[in-house]
Short mmCIF file of C-alpha atoms in Angstrom, two decimals:
data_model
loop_
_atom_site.label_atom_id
_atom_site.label_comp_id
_atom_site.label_asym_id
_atom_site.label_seq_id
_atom_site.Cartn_x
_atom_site.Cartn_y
_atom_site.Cartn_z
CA UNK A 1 123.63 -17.43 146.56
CA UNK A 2 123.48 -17.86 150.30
CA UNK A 3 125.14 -20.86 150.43
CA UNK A 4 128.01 -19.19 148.64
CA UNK A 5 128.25 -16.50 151.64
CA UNK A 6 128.11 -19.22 153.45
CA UNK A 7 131.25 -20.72 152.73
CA UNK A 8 132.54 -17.22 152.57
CA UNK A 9 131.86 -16.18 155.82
CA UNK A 10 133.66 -19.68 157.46
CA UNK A 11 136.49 -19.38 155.15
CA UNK A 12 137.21 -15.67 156.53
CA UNK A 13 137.31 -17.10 159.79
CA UNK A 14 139.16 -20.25 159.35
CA UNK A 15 142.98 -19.72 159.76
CA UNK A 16 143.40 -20.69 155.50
CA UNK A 17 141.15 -17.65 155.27
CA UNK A 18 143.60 -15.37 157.43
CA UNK A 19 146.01 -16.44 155.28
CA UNK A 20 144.41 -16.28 152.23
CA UNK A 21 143.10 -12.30 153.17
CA UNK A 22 147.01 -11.35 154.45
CA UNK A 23 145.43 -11.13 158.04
CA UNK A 24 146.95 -12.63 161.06
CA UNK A 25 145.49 -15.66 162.37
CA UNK A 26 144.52 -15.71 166.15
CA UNK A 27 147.41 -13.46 168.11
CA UNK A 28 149.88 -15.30 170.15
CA UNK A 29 149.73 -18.76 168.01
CA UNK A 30 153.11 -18.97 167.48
CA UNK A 31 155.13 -21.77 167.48
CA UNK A 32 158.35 -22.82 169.23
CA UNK A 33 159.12 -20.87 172.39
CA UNK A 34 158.55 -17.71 173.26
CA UNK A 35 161.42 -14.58 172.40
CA UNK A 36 163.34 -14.59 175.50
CA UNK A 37 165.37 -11.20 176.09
CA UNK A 38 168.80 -11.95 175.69
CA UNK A 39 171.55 -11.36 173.93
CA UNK A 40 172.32 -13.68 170.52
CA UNK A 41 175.41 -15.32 169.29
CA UNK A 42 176.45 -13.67 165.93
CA UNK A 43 177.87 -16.04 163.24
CA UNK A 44 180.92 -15.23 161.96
CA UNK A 45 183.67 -16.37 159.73
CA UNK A 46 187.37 -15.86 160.23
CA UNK A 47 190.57 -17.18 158.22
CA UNK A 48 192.91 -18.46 160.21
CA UNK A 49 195.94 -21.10 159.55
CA UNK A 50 195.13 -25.01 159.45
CA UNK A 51 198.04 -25.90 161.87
CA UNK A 52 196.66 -23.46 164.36
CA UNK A 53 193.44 -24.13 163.76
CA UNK A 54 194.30 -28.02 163.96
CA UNK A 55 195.79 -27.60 167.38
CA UNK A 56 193.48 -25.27 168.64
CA UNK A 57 190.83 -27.92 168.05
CA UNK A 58 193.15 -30.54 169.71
CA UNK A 59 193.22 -28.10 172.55
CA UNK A 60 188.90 -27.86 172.43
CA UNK A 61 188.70 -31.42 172.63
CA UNK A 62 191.33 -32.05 175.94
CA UNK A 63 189.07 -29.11 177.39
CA UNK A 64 186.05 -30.58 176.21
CA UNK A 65 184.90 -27.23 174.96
CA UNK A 66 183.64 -25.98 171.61
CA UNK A 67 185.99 -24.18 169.60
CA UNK A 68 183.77 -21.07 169.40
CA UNK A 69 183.62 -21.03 173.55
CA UNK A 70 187.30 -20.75 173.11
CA UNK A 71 187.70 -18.21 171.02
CA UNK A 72 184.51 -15.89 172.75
CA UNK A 73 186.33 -16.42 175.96
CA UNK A 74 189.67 -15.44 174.43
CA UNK A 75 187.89 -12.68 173.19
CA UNK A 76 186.08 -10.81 176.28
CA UNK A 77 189.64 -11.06 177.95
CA UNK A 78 190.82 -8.97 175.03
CA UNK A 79 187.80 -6.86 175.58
CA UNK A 80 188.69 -6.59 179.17
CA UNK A 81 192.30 -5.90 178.53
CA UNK A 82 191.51 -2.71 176.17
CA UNK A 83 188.47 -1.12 177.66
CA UNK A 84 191.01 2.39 177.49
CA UNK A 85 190.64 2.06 173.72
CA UNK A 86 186.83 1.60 173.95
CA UNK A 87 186.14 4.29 176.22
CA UNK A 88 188.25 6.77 173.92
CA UNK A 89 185.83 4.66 170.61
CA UNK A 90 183.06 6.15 173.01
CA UNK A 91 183.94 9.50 173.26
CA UNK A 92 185.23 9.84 169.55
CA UNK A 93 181.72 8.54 168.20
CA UNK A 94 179.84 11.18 170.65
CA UNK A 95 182.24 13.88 169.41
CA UNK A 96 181.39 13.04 166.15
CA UNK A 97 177.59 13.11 167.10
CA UNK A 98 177.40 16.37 168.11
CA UNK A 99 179.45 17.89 165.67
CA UNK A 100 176.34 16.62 163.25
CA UNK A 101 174.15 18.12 165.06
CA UNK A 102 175.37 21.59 164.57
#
């Protein structure tokens, strides 16, 4: 029987056994990089026209830019251009915040 708990015993601590026993392996062997803080792209999907989207990608390639740079620079100038309507967003959301809380 000791050669049983043998194998046991090195199959706990061999990384098949973490796995095996739902336990992590050694901490920190991740793969890949490391999470860096910063902020993600979100994927999105939008319907737009195929003669606007056809010359918007004509206008991508004389740029040599990526249709999605495009559009999330088109974007934060919107963004910039309205930041009225998000302050008032801001203020309607808190309103509606406290009013839960009472």
């Amino acid at each position: 029987m000791a050669k049983f708990e043998d194998r046991e015993n090195r199959r706990r601590g061999s990384i098949v056994g973490s796995i095996v026993d739902g336990a992590p392996a050694v901490a920190g062997s991740g793969r890949g990089r490391p999470k860096e803080d910063r902020e993600i792209k979100k994927r999105v999907s939008l319907s737009v026209l195929p003669s606007l989207y056809e010359d918007i990608q004509k206008i991508a390639y004389v740029q040599r830019r990526s249709i999605s740079d495009l559009v999330g620079d088109l974007m934060e100038q919107f963004r910039a251009g309205h930041e009225e309507e998000l302050a008032e967003y801001r203020k309607i959301v808190k309103k509606g915040q406290s009013n839960k809380n009472i």
